[in-house]
Short mmCIF file of C-alpha atoms in Angstrom, two decimals:
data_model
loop_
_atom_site.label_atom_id
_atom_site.label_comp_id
_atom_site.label_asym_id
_atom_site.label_seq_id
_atom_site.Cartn_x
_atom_site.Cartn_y
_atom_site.Cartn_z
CA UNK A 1 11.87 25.86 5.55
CA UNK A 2 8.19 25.78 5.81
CA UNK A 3 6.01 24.49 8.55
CA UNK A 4 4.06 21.42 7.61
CA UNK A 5 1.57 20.93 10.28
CA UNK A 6 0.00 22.91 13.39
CA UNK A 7 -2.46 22.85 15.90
CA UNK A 8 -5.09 24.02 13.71
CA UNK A 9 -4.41 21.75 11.07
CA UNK A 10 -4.21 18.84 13.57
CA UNK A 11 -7.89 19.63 15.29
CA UNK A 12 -9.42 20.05 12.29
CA UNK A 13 -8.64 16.42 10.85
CA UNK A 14 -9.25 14.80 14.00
CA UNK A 15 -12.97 16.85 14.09
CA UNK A 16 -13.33 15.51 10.23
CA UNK A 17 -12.16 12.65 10.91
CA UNK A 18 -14.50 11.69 14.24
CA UNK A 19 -17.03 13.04 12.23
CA UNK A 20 -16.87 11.03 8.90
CA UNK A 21 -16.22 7.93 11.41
CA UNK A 22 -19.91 8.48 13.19
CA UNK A 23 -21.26 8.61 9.25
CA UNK A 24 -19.70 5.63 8.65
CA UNK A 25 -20.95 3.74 11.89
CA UNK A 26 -24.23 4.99 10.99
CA UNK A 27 -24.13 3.34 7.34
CA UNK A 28 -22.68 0.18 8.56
CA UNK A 29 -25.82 -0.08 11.28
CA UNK A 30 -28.60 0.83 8.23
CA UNK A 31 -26.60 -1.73 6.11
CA UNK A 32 -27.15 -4.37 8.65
CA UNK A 33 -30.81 -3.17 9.58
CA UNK A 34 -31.46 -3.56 5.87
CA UNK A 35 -34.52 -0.58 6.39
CA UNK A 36 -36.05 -0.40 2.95
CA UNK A 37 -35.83 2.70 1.07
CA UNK A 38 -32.71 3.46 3.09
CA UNK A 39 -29.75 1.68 0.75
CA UNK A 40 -28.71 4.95 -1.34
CA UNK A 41 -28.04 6.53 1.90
CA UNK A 42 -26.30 4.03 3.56
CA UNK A 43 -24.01 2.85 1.03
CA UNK A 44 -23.26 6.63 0.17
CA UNK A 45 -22.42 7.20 4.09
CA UNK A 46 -20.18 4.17 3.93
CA UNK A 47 -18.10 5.18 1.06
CA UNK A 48 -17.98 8.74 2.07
CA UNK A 49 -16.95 7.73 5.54
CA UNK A 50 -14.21 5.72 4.17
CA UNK A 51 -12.87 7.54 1.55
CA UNK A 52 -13.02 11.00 4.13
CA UNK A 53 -12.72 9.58 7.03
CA UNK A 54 -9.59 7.66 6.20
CA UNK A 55 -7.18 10.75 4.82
CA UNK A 56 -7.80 13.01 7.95
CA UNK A 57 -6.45 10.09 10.40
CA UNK A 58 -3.54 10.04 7.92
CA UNK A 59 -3.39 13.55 8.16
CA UNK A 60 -3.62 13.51 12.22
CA UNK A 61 -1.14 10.57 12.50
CA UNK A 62 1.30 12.60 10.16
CA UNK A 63 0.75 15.72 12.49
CA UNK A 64 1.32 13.88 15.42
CA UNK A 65 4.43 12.27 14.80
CA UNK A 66 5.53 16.05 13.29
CA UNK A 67 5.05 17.29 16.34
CA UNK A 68 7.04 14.60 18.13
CA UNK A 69 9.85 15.52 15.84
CA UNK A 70 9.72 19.18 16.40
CA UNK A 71 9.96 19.23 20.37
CA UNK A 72 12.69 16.78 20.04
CA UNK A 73 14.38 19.49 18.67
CA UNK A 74 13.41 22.25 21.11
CA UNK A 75 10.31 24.02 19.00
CA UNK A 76 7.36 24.81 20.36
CA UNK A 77 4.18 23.55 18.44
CA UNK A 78 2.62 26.28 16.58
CA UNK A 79 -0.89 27.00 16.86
CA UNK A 80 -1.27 28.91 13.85
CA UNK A 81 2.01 28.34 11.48
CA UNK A 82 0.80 31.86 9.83
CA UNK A 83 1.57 33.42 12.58
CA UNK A 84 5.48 32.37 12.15
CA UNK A 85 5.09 33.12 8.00
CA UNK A 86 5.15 29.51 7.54
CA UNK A 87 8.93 29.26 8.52
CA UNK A 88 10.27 26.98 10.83
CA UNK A 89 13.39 29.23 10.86
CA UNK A 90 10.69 32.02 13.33
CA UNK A 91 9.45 29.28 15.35
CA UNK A 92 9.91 29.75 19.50
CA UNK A 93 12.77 27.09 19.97
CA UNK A 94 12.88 26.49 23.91
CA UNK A 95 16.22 25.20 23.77
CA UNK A 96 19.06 23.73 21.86
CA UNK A 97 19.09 19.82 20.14
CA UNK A 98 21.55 17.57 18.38
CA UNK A 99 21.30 16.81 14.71
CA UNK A 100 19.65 13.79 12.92
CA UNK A 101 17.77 12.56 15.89
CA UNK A 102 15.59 10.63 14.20
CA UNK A 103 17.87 8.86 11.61
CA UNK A 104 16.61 5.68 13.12
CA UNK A 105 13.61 6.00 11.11
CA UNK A 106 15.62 5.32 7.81
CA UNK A 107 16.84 1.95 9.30
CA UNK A 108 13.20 1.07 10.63
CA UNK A 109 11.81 1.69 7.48
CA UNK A 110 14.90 -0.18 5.79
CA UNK A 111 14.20 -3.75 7.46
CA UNK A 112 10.23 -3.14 6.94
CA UNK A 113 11.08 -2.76 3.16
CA UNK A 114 13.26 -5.35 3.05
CA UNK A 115 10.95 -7.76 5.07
CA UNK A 116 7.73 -7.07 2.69
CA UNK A 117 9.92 -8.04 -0.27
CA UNK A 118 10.99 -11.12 0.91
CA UNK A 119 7.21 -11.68 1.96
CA UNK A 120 6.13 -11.10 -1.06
CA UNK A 121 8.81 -13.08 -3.00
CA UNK A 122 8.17 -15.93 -1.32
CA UNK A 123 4.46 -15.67 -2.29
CA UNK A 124 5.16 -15.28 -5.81
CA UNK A 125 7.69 -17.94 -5.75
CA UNK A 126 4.91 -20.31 -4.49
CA UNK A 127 2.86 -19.30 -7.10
CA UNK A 128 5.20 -20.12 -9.51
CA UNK A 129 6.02 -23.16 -8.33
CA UNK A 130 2.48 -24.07 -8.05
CA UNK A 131 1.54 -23.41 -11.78
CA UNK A 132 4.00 -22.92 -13.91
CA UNK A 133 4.77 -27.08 -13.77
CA UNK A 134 1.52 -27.74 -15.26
CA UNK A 135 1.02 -29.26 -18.44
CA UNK A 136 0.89 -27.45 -21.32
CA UNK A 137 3.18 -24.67 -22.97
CA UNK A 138 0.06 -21.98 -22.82
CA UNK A 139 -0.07 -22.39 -19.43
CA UNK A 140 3.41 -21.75 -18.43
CA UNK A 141 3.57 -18.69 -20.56
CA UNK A 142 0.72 -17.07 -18.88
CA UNK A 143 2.24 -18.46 -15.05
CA UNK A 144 5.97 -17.08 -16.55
CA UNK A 145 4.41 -13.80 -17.48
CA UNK A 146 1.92 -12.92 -13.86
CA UNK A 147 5.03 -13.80 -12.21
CA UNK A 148 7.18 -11.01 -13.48
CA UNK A 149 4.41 -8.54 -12.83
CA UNK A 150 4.26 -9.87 -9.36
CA UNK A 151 8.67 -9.60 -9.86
CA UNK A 152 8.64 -6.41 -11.00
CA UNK A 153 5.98 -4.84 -8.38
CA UNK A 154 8.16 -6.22 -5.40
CA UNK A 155 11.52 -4.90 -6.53
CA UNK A 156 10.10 -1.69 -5.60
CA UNK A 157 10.46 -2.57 -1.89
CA UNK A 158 13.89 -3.59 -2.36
CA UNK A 159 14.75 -0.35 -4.81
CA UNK A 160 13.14 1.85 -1.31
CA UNK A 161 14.95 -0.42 1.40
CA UNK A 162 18.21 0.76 -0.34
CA UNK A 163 17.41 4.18 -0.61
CA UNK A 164 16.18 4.40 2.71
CA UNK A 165 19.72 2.78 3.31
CA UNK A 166 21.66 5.52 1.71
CA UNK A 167 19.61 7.77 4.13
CA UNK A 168 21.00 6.72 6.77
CA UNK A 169 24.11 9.19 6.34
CA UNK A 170 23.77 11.64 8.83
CA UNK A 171 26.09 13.34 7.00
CA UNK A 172 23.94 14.15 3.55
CA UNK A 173 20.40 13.53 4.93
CA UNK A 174 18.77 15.86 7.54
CA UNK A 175 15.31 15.30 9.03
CA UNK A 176 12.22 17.71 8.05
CA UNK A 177 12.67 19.90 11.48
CA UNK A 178 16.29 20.49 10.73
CA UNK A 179 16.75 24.19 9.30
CA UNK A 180 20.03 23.28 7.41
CA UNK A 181 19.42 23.51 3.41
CA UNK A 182 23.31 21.68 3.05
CA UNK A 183 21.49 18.63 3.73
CA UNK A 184 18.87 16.73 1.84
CA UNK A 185 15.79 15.70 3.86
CA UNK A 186 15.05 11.99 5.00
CA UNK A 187 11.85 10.05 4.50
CA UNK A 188 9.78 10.81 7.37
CA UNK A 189 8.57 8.01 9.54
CA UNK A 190 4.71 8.42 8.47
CA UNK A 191 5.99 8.77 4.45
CA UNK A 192 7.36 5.49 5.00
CA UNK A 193 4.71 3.76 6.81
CA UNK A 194 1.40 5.11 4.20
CA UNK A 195 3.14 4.64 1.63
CA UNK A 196 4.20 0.47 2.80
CA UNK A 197 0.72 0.28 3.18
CA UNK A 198 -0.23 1.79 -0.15
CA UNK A 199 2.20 -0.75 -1.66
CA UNK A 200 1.21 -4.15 0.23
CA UNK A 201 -1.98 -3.48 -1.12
CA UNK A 202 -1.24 -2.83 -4.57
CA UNK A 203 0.88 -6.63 -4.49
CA UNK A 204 -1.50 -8.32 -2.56
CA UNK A 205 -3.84 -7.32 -5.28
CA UNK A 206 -1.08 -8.11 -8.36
CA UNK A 207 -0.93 -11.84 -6.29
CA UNK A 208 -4.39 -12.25 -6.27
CA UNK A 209 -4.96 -11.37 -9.46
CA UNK A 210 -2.43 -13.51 -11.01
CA UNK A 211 -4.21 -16.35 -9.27
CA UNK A 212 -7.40 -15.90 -10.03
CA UNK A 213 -6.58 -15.34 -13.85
CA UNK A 214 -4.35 -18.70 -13.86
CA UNK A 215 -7.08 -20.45 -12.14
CA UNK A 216 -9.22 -19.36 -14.67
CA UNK A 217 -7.25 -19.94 -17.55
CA UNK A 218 -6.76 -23.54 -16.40
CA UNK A 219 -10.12 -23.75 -15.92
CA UNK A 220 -11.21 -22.66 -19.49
CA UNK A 221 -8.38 -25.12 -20.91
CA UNK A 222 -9.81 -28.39 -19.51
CA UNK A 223 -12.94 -27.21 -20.08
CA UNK A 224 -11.89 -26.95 -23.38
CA UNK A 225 -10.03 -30.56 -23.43
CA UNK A 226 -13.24 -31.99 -22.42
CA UNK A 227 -15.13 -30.42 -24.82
CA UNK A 228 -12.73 -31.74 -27.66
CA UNK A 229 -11.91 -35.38 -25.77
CA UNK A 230 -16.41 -35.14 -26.69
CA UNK A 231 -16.51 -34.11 -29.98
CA UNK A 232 -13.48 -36.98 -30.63
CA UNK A 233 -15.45 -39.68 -28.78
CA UNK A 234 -18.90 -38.73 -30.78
CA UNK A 235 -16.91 -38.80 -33.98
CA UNK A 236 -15.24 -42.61 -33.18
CA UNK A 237 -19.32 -43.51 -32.19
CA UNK A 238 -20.26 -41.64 -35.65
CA UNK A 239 -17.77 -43.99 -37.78
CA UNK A 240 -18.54 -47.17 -35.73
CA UNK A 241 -22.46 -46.82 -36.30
CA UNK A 242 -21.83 -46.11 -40.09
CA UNK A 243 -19.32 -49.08 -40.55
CA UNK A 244 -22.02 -51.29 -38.76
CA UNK A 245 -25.04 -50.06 -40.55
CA UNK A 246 -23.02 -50.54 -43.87
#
């Protein structure tokens, strides 16, 4: 088994990531100054910040948490994980653990799966019944359709919370730090926890977007009622001005 994370690795993203996060501050600060002939740089230092800045505190919050997991069971934290060949099997261990220790993580994550689709459901549900009772069969088509989207994007978190279920089983899963090959590994803790973020983001976007497109859509179709209720009312004046002239 290989060694996912040491020292090195670890001071390097929190150096990148202190780093990126001083660029960033310093974009924000020009951005508010509003110094002319400065907003190329600024806006550049902004995005760089964030889109650099943000993956090496993933990466340090994944280390960290790695290294919780391996002196739980005993190992020392390498410093260089070339030194060891990249096996955890020729790591110092300082003395002897139990087995799944952290198969609580599977039942955390579980509940936090399960809790975002409910969330979520509930949102779209609103949404649902918010639009799809309004008049006119176009309308409820489009409201019918956003809604399974929105459906289909949160069964994910229930498909996960059951998986993470099954995971459990200390029996057929083993954490990452375990050397035993018998035994398929678990979800990690920080897996679980980027990737509900990743997730709530891309269904908060799916609910916003089916909002703002039904909103719009309803918009455009009065508009489009008033236009013709108009053009109906001109015609009526049209016929009454040429019966009275005749």
């Amino acid at each position: 088994m290989k060694i996912k994370f040491d020292n090195i690795t670890a001071k390097t993203a929190k150096y990148c990531a202190l780093i990126f996060t001083v660029l960033l501050l310093i974009g924000l600060v020009f951005s508010f100054l509003e110094i002319p002939g400065t907003e190329v740089f600024y806006i550049m230092a902004v995005y760089i910040g964030v889109l650099v800045g943000l993956p090496c505190y993933v990466v340090l919050f994944a280390a960290k948490l790695y290294f919780a997991r391996l002196q739980a069971y005993g190992y020392e934290i390498p410093e260089n994980k070339k030194t060891y060949g990249n096996n955890l099997n020729n790591l110092p261990k300082t003395r002897g653990a139990g087995s799944s220790l952290f198969a609580k993580h599977s039942r955390i994550g579980m509940w936090m799966y399960f809790a975002c689709f409910v969330l979520f459901l509930v949102v779209d549900v609103m949404y649902l019944i918010k639009w799809h009772f309004m008049k006119g069969h176009f309308m409820k088509d489009i409201c019918t359709f956003l809604f399974t989207v929105c459906l289909v994007l949160d069964s994910v978190w229930l498909i996960l919370a059951m998986i993470l279920r099954r995971q459990r089983n200390t029996e057929k899963y083993r954490d990452d730090v375990e050397c035993d090959k018998t035994r398929k590994e678990r979800l990690n803790l920080e897996n679980i926890i980027v990737f509900a973020i990743f997730w709530a983001i891309v269904c908060a976007v799916a609910c916003i977007q089916a909002v703002t497109t039904t909103k719009y859509m309803d918009k455009v179709q009065r508009e489009n009622a008033q236009v013709a209720a108009s053009e109906l009312k001109m015609a009526d004046n049209t016929v009454e001005l040429g019966n009275y002239e005749s």
